[in-house]
């Protein structure tokens, strides 16, 4: 479910796999030889699993779900219903299923959650069997969205949650966040293991990512101006969600702030004693001009001090966007 596959003939709907139990030398390895793949467009699935971009993957240790994103509108793509999401089961869990085998399958959402959302910030928490999806872009009245139309041009004020504890009985929920939490698109969401059920931290993003903008040319500067005004603040002040208490907070940050960023990546690492956490972010671009070179920079947000530290400033011609940190 990559982002930059729009108009790319290689967008064949593959899921790539990397076996981290096998050692490899990053200075010598041919990266393409390290990855296996699972095709989601083979056999009977081909007609009902078109390729999406800018969605997310919710996963526990046994299974993953592909959620949200935009389908590229073509004559051959047949989009699934609004309440259908594609899943892949690698192993079974819970009560044994005699006839079970690994593979892809469609499952229904529930509790009025649909797949009609894109460019939100998703995170998986395998230890908790949970997944979360923050804000993003939706259509009018939560209706159908495709690329280039019907457009996803309304900012979502929802936190969508998925409980994967019961195999084939996922529990979806859809809760509004308060007005003091700014919505955005193409940001990142990080889970850290604090308190009873952990906390979510939302970082970056912009109000109007230009890769899916349907704003008329004569008004595009309005969106860019708003991105430039709001984007930096989404790095300087970050929303925090206490999962157990279901309560939102805003937290100011200090230090070497990153610029406004969209389509960057994040990963978290804990101190040995668990007293603090470092949230690493890398790459991305302004969100306002798709022709911009992406950043080749790395920043750390230290928690609980919430101080930004700039640790790497590279060559923008070598930067990345719409990628993932693992």
PDB file of C-alpha atoms in Angstrom:
ATOM      1  CA  UNK A   1       0.000   0.000   0.000  1.00  0.00           C
ATOM      2  CA  UNK A   2       2.684   2.461  -1.001  1.00  0.00           C
ATOM      3  CA  UNK A   3       2.020   6.117  -1.690  1.00  0.00           C
ATOM      4  CA  UNK A   4       4.054   6.829  -4.802  1.00  0.00           C
ATOM      5  CA  UNK A   5       2.462   4.153  -6.982  1.00  0.00           C
ATOM      6  CA  UNK A   6      -0.011   6.487  -8.686  1.00  0.00           C
ATOM      7  CA  UNK A   7       0.446   6.176 -12.425  1.00  0.00           C
ATOM      8  CA  UNK A   8       3.152   3.547 -11.928  1.00  0.00           C
ATOM      9  CA  UNK A   9       2.770   0.437 -14.097  1.00  0.00           C
ATOM     10  CA  UNK A  10       4.568  -1.539 -11.397  1.00  0.00           C
ATOM     11  CA  UNK A  11       1.740  -1.004  -8.911  1.00  0.00           C
ATOM     12  CA  UNK A  12       0.726  -4.670  -9.025  1.00  0.00           C
ATOM     13  CA  UNK A  13      -0.634  -5.011  -5.519  1.00  0.00           C
ATOM     14  CA  UNK A  14       2.274  -6.887  -3.945  1.00  0.00           C
ATOM     15  CA  UNK A  15       2.935  -7.267  -0.247  1.00  0.00           C
ATOM     16  CA  UNK A  16       6.684  -7.541   0.305  1.00  0.00           C
ATOM     17  CA  UNK A  17       8.188  -9.590   3.128  1.00  0.00           C
ATOM     18  CA  UNK A  18      11.534  -9.285   4.922  1.00  0.00           C
ATOM     19  CA  UNK A  19      12.725 -12.086   7.219  1.00  0.00           C
ATOM     20  CA  UNK A  20      14.473 -10.327  10.098  1.00  0.00           C
ATOM     21  CA  UNK A  21      15.600 -13.646  11.606  1.00  0.00           C
ATOM     22  CA  UNK A  22      18.121 -14.036   8.770  1.00  0.00           C
ATOM     23  CA  UNK A  23      21.263 -11.863   9.111  1.00  0.00           C
ATOM     24  CA  UNK A  24      22.366  -9.724   6.176  1.00  0.00           C
ATOM     25  CA  UNK A  25      25.042  -7.117   5.478  1.00  0.00           C
ATOM     26  CA  UNK A  26      23.451  -3.801   4.498  1.00  0.00           C
ATOM     27  CA  UNK A  27      26.671  -2.651   2.820  1.00  0.00           C
ATOM     28  CA  UNK A  28      26.818  -5.643   0.474  1.00  0.00           C
ATOM     29  CA  UNK A  29      23.304  -7.027   0.139  1.00  0.00           C
ATOM     30  CA  UNK A  30      21.247  -6.599  -3.001  1.00  0.00           C
ATOM     31  CA  UNK A  31      18.111  -5.266  -1.364  1.00  0.00           C
ATOM     32  CA  UNK A  32      15.768  -6.610  -4.011  1.00  0.00           C
ATOM     33  CA  UNK A  33      17.055 -10.124  -3.305  1.00  0.00           C
ATOM     34  CA  UNK A  34      16.239  -9.834   0.396  1.00  0.00           C
ATOM     35  CA  UNK A  35      12.513  -9.399  -0.097  1.00  0.00           C
ATOM     36  CA  UNK A  36       9.889 -12.004  -0.822  1.00  0.00           C
ATOM     37  CA  UNK A  37       6.376 -11.074  -1.858  1.00  0.00           C
ATOM     38  CA  UNK A  38       2.787 -12.127  -1.485  1.00  0.00           C
ATOM     39  CA  UNK A  39       0.607 -11.174  -4.427  1.00  0.00           C
ATOM     40  CA  UNK A  40      -2.841  -9.915  -3.473  1.00  0.00           C
ATOM     41  CA  UNK A  41      -3.987  -9.786  -7.099  1.00  0.00           C
ATOM     42  CA  UNK A  42      -3.617 -13.447  -8.007  1.00  0.00           C
ATOM     43  CA  UNK A  43      -6.451 -15.857  -8.618  1.00  0.00           C
ATOM     44  CA  UNK A  44      -9.981 -15.019  -7.559  1.00  0.00           C
ATOM     45  CA  UNK A  45      -8.867 -12.034  -5.507  1.00  0.00           C
ATOM     46  CA  UNK A  46      -7.784 -10.140  -8.625  1.00  0.00           C
ATOM     47  CA  UNK A  47     -11.174  -8.589  -9.389  1.00  0.00           C
ATOM     48  CA  UNK A  48     -11.999  -7.507  -5.840  1.00  0.00           C
ATOM     49  CA  UNK A  49      -8.643  -6.311  -4.462  1.00  0.00           C
ATOM     50  CA  UNK A  50      -7.495  -3.313  -6.500  1.00  0.00           C
ATOM     51  CA  UNK A  51      -4.335  -1.462  -5.537  1.00  0.00           C
ATOM     52  CA  UNK A  52      -4.729   1.356  -3.008  1.00  0.00           C
ATOM     53  CA  UNK A  53      -2.248   4.070  -2.084  1.00  0.00           C
ATOM     54  CA  UNK A  54      -1.657   5.955   1.169  1.00  0.00           C
ATOM     55  CA  UNK A  55      -3.540   3.478   3.323  1.00  0.00           C
ATOM     56  CA  UNK A  56      -2.192   1.720   6.398  1.00  0.00           C
ATOM     57  CA  UNK A  57      -1.527  -1.782   7.717  1.00  0.00           C
ATOM     58  CA  UNK A  58      -2.862  -2.934  11.087  1.00  0.00           C
ATOM     59  CA  UNK A  59      -1.039  -6.019  12.376  1.00  0.00           C
ATOM     60  CA  UNK A  60      -0.568  -8.271  15.363  1.00  0.00           C
ATOM     61  CA  UNK A  61       1.809 -11.251  15.499  1.00  0.00           C
ATOM     62  CA  UNK A  62      -0.462 -13.453  13.391  1.00  0.00           C
ATOM     63  CA  UNK A  63      -2.464 -11.347  10.972  1.00  0.00           C
ATOM     64  CA  UNK A  64      -2.690  -7.992   9.226  1.00  0.00           C
ATOM     65  CA  UNK A  65      -5.447  -5.811   7.795  1.00  0.00           C
ATOM     66  CA  UNK A  66      -5.091  -3.304   4.949  1.00  0.00           C
ATOM     67  CA  UNK A  67      -7.171  -0.246   5.765  1.00  0.00           C
ATOM     68  CA  UNK A  68      -8.054   3.023   4.076  1.00  0.00           C
ATOM     69  CA  UNK A  69      -6.262   4.692   1.192  1.00  0.00           C
ATOM     70  CA  UNK A  70      -7.336   5.755  -2.275  1.00  0.00           C
ATOM     71  CA  UNK A  71      -8.042   3.451  -5.166  1.00  0.00           C
ATOM     72  CA  UNK A  72      -6.691   4.622  -8.510  1.00  0.00           C
ATOM     73  CA  UNK A  73      -9.735   5.004 -10.748  1.00  0.00           C
ATOM     74  CA  UNK A  74      -9.384   2.788 -13.830  1.00  0.00           C
ATOM     75  CA  UNK A  75     -11.729   0.816 -16.062  1.00  0.00           C
ATOM     76  CA  UNK A  76     -10.517  -2.498 -14.609  1.00  0.00           C
ATOM     77  CA  UNK A  77     -10.545  -1.736 -10.879  1.00  0.00           C
ATOM     78  CA  UNK A  78     -13.630  -2.955  -9.025  1.00  0.00           C
ATOM     79  CA  UNK A  79     -13.590  -1.390  -5.560  1.00  0.00           C
ATOM     80  CA  UNK A  80     -14.793  -3.499  -2.638  1.00  0.00           C
ATOM     81  CA  UNK A  81     -17.840  -2.394  -0.620  1.00  0.00           C
ATOM     82  CA  UNK A  82     -17.319   0.370   1.959  1.00  0.00           C
ATOM     83  CA  UNK A  83     -17.337  -2.073   4.875  1.00  0.00           C
ATOM     84  CA  UNK A  84     -14.905  -4.636   3.408  1.00  0.00           C
ATOM     85  CA  UNK A  85     -11.189  -4.719   4.246  1.00  0.00           C
ATOM     86  CA  UNK A  86      -8.561  -7.148   3.007  1.00  0.00           C
ATOM     87  CA  UNK A  87      -6.701  -9.224   5.600  1.00  0.00           C
ATOM     88  CA  UNK A  88      -3.906 -11.789   5.527  1.00  0.00           C
ATOM     89  CA  UNK A  89      -3.614 -14.582   8.088  1.00  0.00           C
ATOM     90  CA  UNK A  90      -0.091 -15.923   8.555  1.00  0.00           C
ATOM     91  CA  UNK A  91      -0.936 -18.035  11.604  1.00  0.00           C
ATOM     92  CA  UNK A  92      -4.128 -18.819  13.433  1.00  0.00           C
ATOM     93  CA  UNK A  93      -4.736 -17.833  17.045  1.00  0.00           C
ATOM     94  CA  UNK A  94      -7.431 -18.456  19.619  1.00  0.00           C
ATOM     95  CA  UNK A  95      -9.512 -21.656  19.310  1.00  0.00           C
ATOM     96  CA  UNK A  96      -8.036 -24.053  16.724  1.00  0.00           C
ATOM     97  CA  UNK A  97      -9.660 -24.087  13.270  1.00  0.00           C
ATOM     98  CA  UNK A  98      -9.380 -27.528  11.660  1.00  0.00           C
ATOM     99  CA  UNK A  99      -9.732 -26.384   8.037  1.00  0.00           C
ATOM    100  CA  UNK A 100      -7.709 -23.183   8.433  1.00  0.00           C
ATOM    101  CA  UNK A 101      -4.805 -22.342   6.112  1.00  0.00           C
ATOM    102  CA  UNK A 102      -2.719 -19.192   5.569  1.00  0.00           C
ATOM    103  CA  UNK A 103      -4.039 -16.723   3.035  1.00  0.00           C
ATOM    104  CA  UNK A 104      -5.933 -13.557   2.153  1.00  0.00           C
ATOM    105  CA  UNK A 105      -9.568 -12.976   2.978  1.00  0.00           C
ATOM    106  CA  UNK A 106     -12.046 -10.115   3.196  1.00  0.00           C
ATOM    107  CA  UNK A 107     -13.612  -9.180   6.513  1.00  0.00           C
ATOM    108  CA  UNK A 108     -16.310  -6.701   7.474  1.00  0.00           C
ATOM    109  CA  UNK A 109     -15.831  -3.583   9.532  1.00  0.00           C
ATOM    110  CA  UNK A 110     -18.495  -2.756  12.129  1.00  0.00           C
ATOM    111  CA  UNK A 111     -19.755   0.091  14.314  1.00  0.00           C
ATOM    112  CA  UNK A 112     -20.200   2.427  11.320  1.00  0.00           C
ATOM    113  CA  UNK A 113     -16.512   2.337  10.354  1.00  0.00           C
ATOM    114  CA  UNK A 114     -15.880   2.373   6.590  1.00  0.00           C
ATOM    115  CA  UNK A 115     -12.725   2.181   4.499  1.00  0.00           C
ATOM    116  CA  UNK A 116     -13.447   5.626   2.969  1.00  0.00           C
ATOM    117  CA  UNK A 117     -10.519   7.506   4.492  1.00  0.00           C
ATOM    118  CA  UNK A 118      -6.960   8.207   3.365  1.00  0.00           C
ATOM    119  CA  UNK A 119      -3.722   9.979   4.340  1.00  0.00           C
ATOM    120  CA  UNK A 120      -4.320   9.383   8.055  1.00  0.00           C
ATOM    121  CA  UNK A 121      -1.645   8.356  10.551  1.00  0.00           C
ATOM    122  CA  UNK A 122      -1.819   4.655  11.390  1.00  0.00           C
ATOM    123  CA  UNK A 123       0.018   2.587  13.977  1.00  0.00           C
ATOM    124  CA  UNK A 124      -0.104  -1.070  15.031  1.00  0.00           C
ATOM    125  CA  UNK A 125       0.420  -2.315  18.579  1.00  0.00           C
ATOM    126  CA  UNK A 126       0.940  -6.102  18.317  1.00  0.00           C
ATOM    127  CA  UNK A 127       1.436  -6.558  22.061  1.00  0.00           C
ATOM    128  CA  UNK A 128      -2.044  -5.158  22.650  1.00  0.00           C
ATOM    129  CA  UNK A 129      -3.686  -6.604  19.511  1.00  0.00           C
ATOM    130  CA  UNK A 130      -4.644  -3.035  18.611  1.00  0.00           C
ATOM    131  CA  UNK A 131      -4.414  -0.641  15.702  1.00  0.00           C
ATOM    132  CA  UNK A 132      -5.153   3.098  15.573  1.00  0.00           C
ATOM    133  CA  UNK A 133      -5.760   5.546  12.718  1.00  0.00           C
ATOM    134  CA  UNK A 134      -5.654   9.295  13.430  1.00  0.00           C
ATOM    135  CA  UNK A 135      -7.334  12.007  11.331  1.00  0.00           C
ATOM    136  CA  UNK A 136      -6.595  12.011   7.565  1.00  0.00           C
ATOM    137  CA  UNK A 137      -8.842  12.981   4.661  1.00  0.00           C
ATOM    138  CA  UNK A 138     -12.356  11.775   3.843  1.00  0.00           C
ATOM    139  CA  UNK A 139     -15.099  12.573   1.365  1.00  0.00           C
ATOM    140  CA  UNK A 140     -18.282  14.560   1.846  1.00  0.00           C
ATOM    141  CA  UNK A 141     -20.551  12.841   4.395  1.00  0.00           C
ATOM    142  CA  UNK A 142     -18.027   9.988   4.660  1.00  0.00           C
ATOM    143  CA  UNK A 143     -18.956   8.952   1.133  1.00  0.00           C
ATOM    144  CA  UNK A 144     -16.917   7.095  -1.466  1.00  0.00           C
ATOM    145  CA  UNK A 145     -13.432   8.386  -2.337  1.00  0.00           C
ATOM    146  CA  UNK A 146     -11.194   7.531  -5.282  1.00  0.00           C
ATOM    147  CA  UNK A 147      -8.300   9.136  -7.117  1.00  0.00           C
ATOM    148  CA  UNK A 148      -8.756  11.617  -8.685  1.00  0.00           C
ATOM    149  CA  UNK A 149     -12.484  11.772  -7.859  1.00  0.00           C
ATOM    150  CA  UNK A 150     -14.644  11.639  -5.812  1.00  0.00           C
ATOM    151  CA  UNK A 151     -12.074  13.642  -3.869  1.00  0.00           C
ATOM    152  CA  UNK A 152     -10.981  13.150  -0.277  1.00  0.00           C
ATOM    153  CA  UNK A 153     -11.012  16.824   0.680  1.00  0.00           C
ATOM    154  CA  UNK A 154     -12.484  16.942   4.197  1.00  0.00           C
ATOM    155  CA  UNK A 155     -10.212  16.626   7.243  1.00  0.00           C
ATOM    156  CA  UNK A 156     -11.300  13.809   9.540  1.00  0.00           C
ATOM    157  CA  UNK A 157     -11.784  14.527  13.244  1.00  0.00           C
ATOM    158  CA  UNK A 158     -11.808  10.840  14.166  1.00  0.00           C
ATOM    159  CA  UNK A 159      -9.566   8.326  15.878  1.00  0.00           C
ATOM    160  CA  UNK A 160     -10.405   4.937  14.390  1.00  0.00           C
ATOM    161  CA  UNK A 161      -9.448   1.935  16.513  1.00  0.00           C
ATOM    162  CA  UNK A 162      -9.239  -1.773  15.755  1.00  0.00           C
ATOM    163  CA  UNK A 163      -9.181  -4.554  18.356  1.00  0.00           C
ATOM    164  CA  UNK A 164      -7.737  -7.749  16.830  1.00  0.00           C
ATOM    165  CA  UNK A 165      -7.844  -9.888  19.983  1.00  0.00           C
ATOM    166  CA  UNK A 166     -10.436 -12.271  18.522  1.00  0.00           C
ATOM    167  CA  UNK A 167      -9.433 -13.899  15.249  1.00  0.00           C
ATOM    168  CA  UNK A 168     -12.025 -13.146  12.535  1.00  0.00           C
ATOM    169  CA  UNK A 169     -14.072 -11.104  15.004  1.00  0.00           C
ATOM    170  CA  UNK A 170     -12.358  -7.703  14.833  1.00  0.00           C
ATOM    171  CA  UNK A 171     -13.928  -4.875  16.793  1.00  0.00           C
ATOM    172  CA  UNK A 172     -13.807  -1.460  15.123  1.00  0.00           C
ATOM    173  CA  UNK A 173     -14.571   1.878  16.759  1.00  0.00           C
ATOM    174  CA  UNK A 174     -14.780   5.451  15.567  1.00  0.00           C
ATOM    175  CA  UNK A 175     -14.458   8.282  18.106  1.00  0.00           C
ATOM    176  CA  UNK A 176     -14.272  12.040  17.544  1.00  0.00           C
ATOM    177  CA  UNK A 177     -11.347  13.864  19.090  1.00  0.00           C
ATOM    178  CA  UNK A 178     -11.901  17.261  20.786  1.00  0.00           C
ATOM    179  CA  UNK A 179     -11.732  20.589  18.967  1.00  0.00           C
ATOM    180  CA  UNK A 180      -8.388  21.532  20.557  1.00  0.00           C
ATOM    181  CA  UNK A 181      -6.722  18.612  18.735  1.00  0.00           C
ATOM    182  CA  UNK A 182      -5.821  19.808  15.204  1.00  0.00           C
ATOM    183  CA  UNK A 183      -6.624  17.386  12.411  1.00  0.00           C
ATOM    184  CA  UNK A 184      -4.135  16.868   9.615  1.00  0.00           C
ATOM    185  CA  UNK A 185      -3.087  14.537   6.803  1.00  0.00           C
ATOM    186  CA  UNK A 186       0.116  12.647   5.967  1.00  0.00           C
ATOM    187  CA  UNK A 187       1.449  12.788   9.542  1.00  0.00           C
ATOM    188  CA  UNK A 188       2.675  10.006  11.838  1.00  0.00           C
ATOM    189  CA  UNK A 189       1.207   8.272  14.898  1.00  0.00           C
ATOM    190  CA  UNK A 190       3.413   6.558  17.480  1.00  0.00           C
ATOM    191  CA  UNK A 191       2.452   4.281  20.377  1.00  0.00           C
ATOM    192  CA  UNK A 192       4.637   4.208  23.487  1.00  0.00           C
ATOM    193  CA  UNK A 193       4.217   1.634  26.301  1.00  0.00           C
ATOM    194  CA  UNK A 194       3.377   3.891  29.239  1.00  0.00           C
ATOM    195  CA  UNK A 195       0.492   3.899  31.713  1.00  0.00           C
ATOM    196  CA  UNK A 196      -1.947   0.950  31.613  1.00  0.00           C
ATOM    197  CA  UNK A 197      -2.561   0.596  27.875  1.00  0.00           C
ATOM    198  CA  UNK A 198       0.007   2.944  26.390  1.00  0.00           C
ATOM    199  CA  UNK A 199      -0.219   6.378  24.819  1.00  0.00           C
ATOM    200  CA  UNK A 200      -0.414   7.676  21.260  1.00  0.00           C
ATOM    201  CA  UNK A 201       1.640  10.627  20.034  1.00  0.00           C
ATOM    202  CA  UNK A 202       0.651  12.368  16.777  1.00  0.00           C
ATOM    203  CA  UNK A 203       3.418  14.200  14.911  1.00  0.00           C
ATOM    204  CA  UNK A 204       3.523  16.430  11.840  1.00  0.00           C
ATOM    205  CA  UNK A 205       1.403  16.373   8.723  1.00  0.00           C
ATOM    206  CA  UNK A 206      -0.265  19.262   6.907  1.00  0.00           C
ATOM    207  CA  UNK A 207      -3.883  20.366   6.385  1.00  0.00           C
ATOM    208  CA  UNK A 208      -3.821  20.184   2.575  1.00  0.00           C
ATOM    209  CA  UNK A 209      -1.417  17.621   1.078  1.00  0.00           C
ATOM    210  CA  UNK A 210      -1.026  18.538  -2.567  1.00  0.00           C
ATOM    211  CA  UNK A 211      -0.697  14.965  -3.828  1.00  0.00           C
ATOM    212  CA  UNK A 212      -4.489  14.574  -3.556  1.00  0.00           C
ATOM    213  CA  UNK A 213      -5.587  18.201  -3.784  1.00  0.00           C
ATOM    214  CA  UNK A 214      -8.632  19.042  -5.886  1.00  0.00           C
ATOM    215  CA  UNK A 215      -8.354  22.773  -5.182  1.00  0.00           C
ATOM    216  CA  UNK A 216      -8.752  24.902  -8.341  1.00  0.00           C
ATOM    217  CA  UNK A 217      -5.494  26.347  -9.666  1.00  0.00           C
ATOM    218  CA  UNK A 218      -6.550  29.910  -8.894  1.00  0.00           C
ATOM    219  CA  UNK A 219      -6.982  29.045  -5.198  1.00  0.00           C
ATOM    220  CA  UNK A 220      -4.062  26.690  -4.646  1.00  0.00           C
ATOM    221  CA  UNK A 221      -1.973  29.375  -2.939  1.00  0.00           C
ATOM    222  CA  UNK A 222      -4.579  29.516  -0.179  1.00  0.00           C
ATOM    223  CA  UNK A 223      -3.903  25.870   0.683  1.00  0.00           C
ATOM    224  CA  UNK A 224      -0.130  26.308   0.467  1.00  0.00           C
ATOM    225  CA  UNK A 225      -0.279  29.357   2.729  1.00  0.00           C
ATOM    226  CA  UNK A 226      -2.272  27.375   5.288  1.00  0.00           C
ATOM    227  CA  UNK A 227       0.209  24.479   5.101  1.00  0.00           C
ATOM    228  CA  UNK A 228       3.082  26.903   5.687  1.00  0.00           C
ATOM    229  CA  UNK A 229       1.271  28.519   8.606  1.00  0.00           C
ATOM    230  CA  UNK A 230      -0.021  25.386  10.312  1.00  0.00           C
ATOM    231  CA  UNK A 231       2.554  22.731   9.397  1.00  0.00           C
ATOM    232  CA  UNK A 232       5.380  23.960  11.659  1.00  0.00           C
ATOM    233  CA  UNK A 233       3.005  24.162  14.623  1.00  0.00           C
ATOM    234  CA  UNK A 234       2.131  20.493  14.196  1.00  0.00           C
ATOM    235  CA  UNK A 235       5.762  19.746  15.125  1.00  0.00           C
ATOM    236  CA  UNK A 236       5.939  22.249  17.977  1.00  0.00           C
ATOM    237  CA  UNK A 237       2.789  21.029  19.728  1.00  0.00           C
ATOM    238  CA  UNK A 238       1.839  17.333  19.641  1.00  0.00           C
ATOM    239  CA  UNK A 239      -1.426  15.600  20.603  1.00  0.00           C
ATOM    240  CA  UNK A 240      -1.179  12.779  23.139  1.00  0.00           C
ATOM    241  CA  UNK A 241      -3.898  10.194  23.732  1.00  0.00           C
ATOM    242  CA  UNK A 242      -4.082   8.077  26.881  1.00  0.00           C
ATOM    243  CA  UNK A 243      -5.522   4.833  25.517  1.00  0.00           C
ATOM    244  CA  UNK A 244      -6.804   3.470  28.829  1.00  0.00           C
ATOM    245  CA  UNK A 245      -8.464   6.717  29.959  1.00  0.00           C
ATOM    246  CA  UNK A 246      -9.513   7.643  26.408  1.00  0.00           C
ATOM    247  CA  UNK A 247      -8.375  11.199  27.050  1.00  0.00           C
ATOM    248  CA  UNK A 248      -6.538  13.681  24.803  1.00  0.00           C
ATOM    249  CA  UNK A 249      -3.877  16.222  25.774  1.00  0.00           C
ATOM    250  CA  UNK A 250      -1.714  18.756  23.930  1.00  0.00           C
ATOM    251  CA  UNK A 251       2.008  18.820  24.693  1.00  0.00           C
ATOM    252  CA  UNK A 252       4.421  21.596  23.699  1.00  0.00           C
ATOM    253  CA  UNK A 253       7.882  20.580  22.501  1.00  0.00           C
ATOM    254  CA  UNK A 254      11.260  22.323  22.604  1.00  0.00           C
ATOM    255  CA  UNK A 255      14.627  22.074  20.854  1.00  0.00           C
ATOM    256  CA  UNK A 256      15.596  21.828  17.180  1.00  0.00           C
ATOM    257  CA  UNK A 257      12.155  21.664  15.613  1.00  0.00           C
ATOM    258  CA  UNK A 258      11.728  19.871  12.288  1.00  0.00           C
ATOM    259  CA  UNK A 259      10.132  21.864   9.472  1.00  0.00           C
ATOM    260  CA  UNK A 260       6.585  21.189   8.334  1.00  0.00           C
ATOM    261  CA  UNK A 261       6.607  17.608   7.039  1.00  0.00           C
ATOM    262  CA  UNK A 262       4.241  15.269   5.219  1.00  0.00           C
ATOM    263  CA  UNK A 263       4.775  11.641   4.188  1.00  0.00           C
ATOM    264  CA  UNK A 264       7.769  11.082   6.487  1.00  0.00           C
ATOM    265  CA  UNK A 265       8.327   7.988   8.642  1.00  0.00           C
ATOM    266  CA  UNK A 266       8.732   7.308  12.352  1.00  0.00           C
ATOM    267  CA  UNK A 267       9.915   4.602  14.729  1.00  0.00           C
ATOM    268  CA  UNK A 268      10.332   4.485  18.515  1.00  0.00           C
ATOM    269  CA  UNK A 269      13.079   3.024  20.721  1.00  0.00           C
ATOM    270  CA  UNK A 270      13.107   2.710  24.516  1.00  0.00           C
ATOM    271  CA  UNK A 271      15.922   3.353  26.963  1.00  0.00           C
ATOM    272  CA  UNK A 272      17.249   0.170  28.590  1.00  0.00           C
ATOM    273  CA  UNK A 273      15.544   0.993  31.877  1.00  0.00           C
ATOM    274  CA  UNK A 274      12.304   2.082  30.209  1.00  0.00           C
ATOM    275  CA  UNK A 275      12.557   5.560  31.693  1.00  0.00           C
ATOM    276  CA  UNK A 276      12.440   7.377  28.360  1.00  0.00           C
ATOM    277  CA  UNK A 277      11.681   6.856  24.690  1.00  0.00           C
ATOM    278  CA  UNK A 278      13.182   8.255  21.518  1.00  0.00           C
ATOM    279  CA  UNK A 279      10.847   8.830  18.570  1.00  0.00           C
ATOM    280  CA  UNK A 280      12.893   8.954  15.363  1.00  0.00           C
ATOM    281  CA  UNK A 281      11.510  10.612  12.234  1.00  0.00           C
ATOM    282  CA  UNK A 282      13.127  10.625   8.808  1.00  0.00           C
ATOM    283  CA  UNK A 283      12.499  12.178   5.404  1.00  0.00           C
ATOM    284  CA  UNK A 284       9.242  13.610   4.136  1.00  0.00           C
ATOM    285  CA  UNK A 285       8.565  16.813   2.243  1.00  0.00           C
ATOM    286  CA  UNK A 286       6.650  20.056   2.702  1.00  0.00           C
ATOM    287  CA  UNK A 287       3.348  18.633   1.493  1.00  0.00           C
ATOM    288  CA  UNK A 288       2.811  21.741  -0.621  1.00  0.00           C
ATOM    289  CA  UNK A 289       4.746  20.995  -3.806  1.00  0.00           C
ATOM    290  CA  UNK A 290       5.110  17.457  -5.124  1.00  0.00           C
ATOM    291  CA  UNK A 291       8.098  18.597  -7.202  1.00  0.00           C
ATOM    292  CA  UNK A 292      10.099  19.438  -4.059  1.00  0.00           C
ATOM    293  CA  UNK A 293      13.063  17.256  -3.219  1.00  0.00           C
ATOM    294  CA  UNK A 294      12.254  15.237  -0.072  1.00  0.00           C
ATOM    295  CA  UNK A 295      14.310  15.768   3.058  1.00  0.00           C
ATOM    296  CA  UNK A 296      17.276  13.575   3.978  1.00  0.00           C
ATOM    297  CA  UNK A 297      17.127  14.509   7.658  1.00  0.00           C
ATOM    298  CA  UNK A 298      16.647  12.640  10.925  1.00  0.00           C
ATOM    299  CA  UNK A 299      15.204  14.116  14.111  1.00  0.00           C
ATOM    300  CA  UNK A 300      14.587  12.602  17.535  1.00  0.00           C
ATOM    301  CA  UNK A 301      11.749  13.584  19.849  1.00  0.00           C
ATOM    302  CA  UNK A 302      12.749  12.520  23.352  1.00  0.00           C
ATOM    303  CA  UNK A 303       9.873  11.524  25.652  1.00  0.00           C
ATOM    304  CA  UNK A 304       8.994  12.526  28.388  1.00  0.00           C
ATOM    305  CA  UNK A 305      11.107  15.684  27.992  1.00  0.00           C
ATOM    306  CA  UNK A 306       9.538  16.321  24.554  1.00  0.00           C
ATOM    307  CA  UNK A 307      12.730  17.859  23.242  1.00  0.00           C
ATOM    308  CA  UNK A 308      13.557  17.727  19.530  1.00  0.00           C
ATOM    309  CA  UNK A 309      17.139  16.887  18.572  1.00  0.00           C
ATOM    310  CA  UNK A 310      18.483  17.150  15.021  1.00  0.00           C
ATOM    311  CA  UNK A 311      20.853  14.210  14.500  1.00  0.00           C
ATOM    312  CA  UNK A 312      21.390  14.032  10.736  1.00  0.00           C
ATOM    313  CA  UNK A 313      21.277  16.595   7.930  1.00  0.00           C
ATOM    314  CA  UNK A 314      21.882  14.961   4.562  1.00  0.00           C
ATOM    315  CA  UNK A 315      21.517  15.631   0.853  1.00  0.00           C
ATOM    316  CA  UNK A 316      17.946  16.420  -0.221  1.00  0.00           C
ATOM    317  CA  UNK A 317      18.605  14.817  -3.601  1.00  0.00           C
ATOM    318  CA  UNK A 318      18.933  11.543  -1.668  1.00  0.00           C
ATOM    319  CA  UNK A 319      15.901  12.056   0.546  1.00  0.00           C
ATOM    320  CA  UNK A 320      12.761   9.935   0.761  1.00  0.00           C
ATOM    321  CA  UNK A 321       9.047  10.400   1.188  1.00  0.00           C
ATOM    322  CA  UNK A 322       6.070   8.037   1.407  1.00  0.00           C
ATOM    323  CA  UNK A 323       8.267   5.335   2.955  1.00  0.00           C
ATOM    324  CA  UNK A 324       8.262   3.405   6.243  1.00  0.00           C
ATOM    325  CA  UNK A 325      10.688   3.070   9.140  1.00  0.00           C
ATOM    326  CA  UNK A 326      10.886  -0.387  10.752  1.00  0.00           C
TER     327      UNK A 326
END
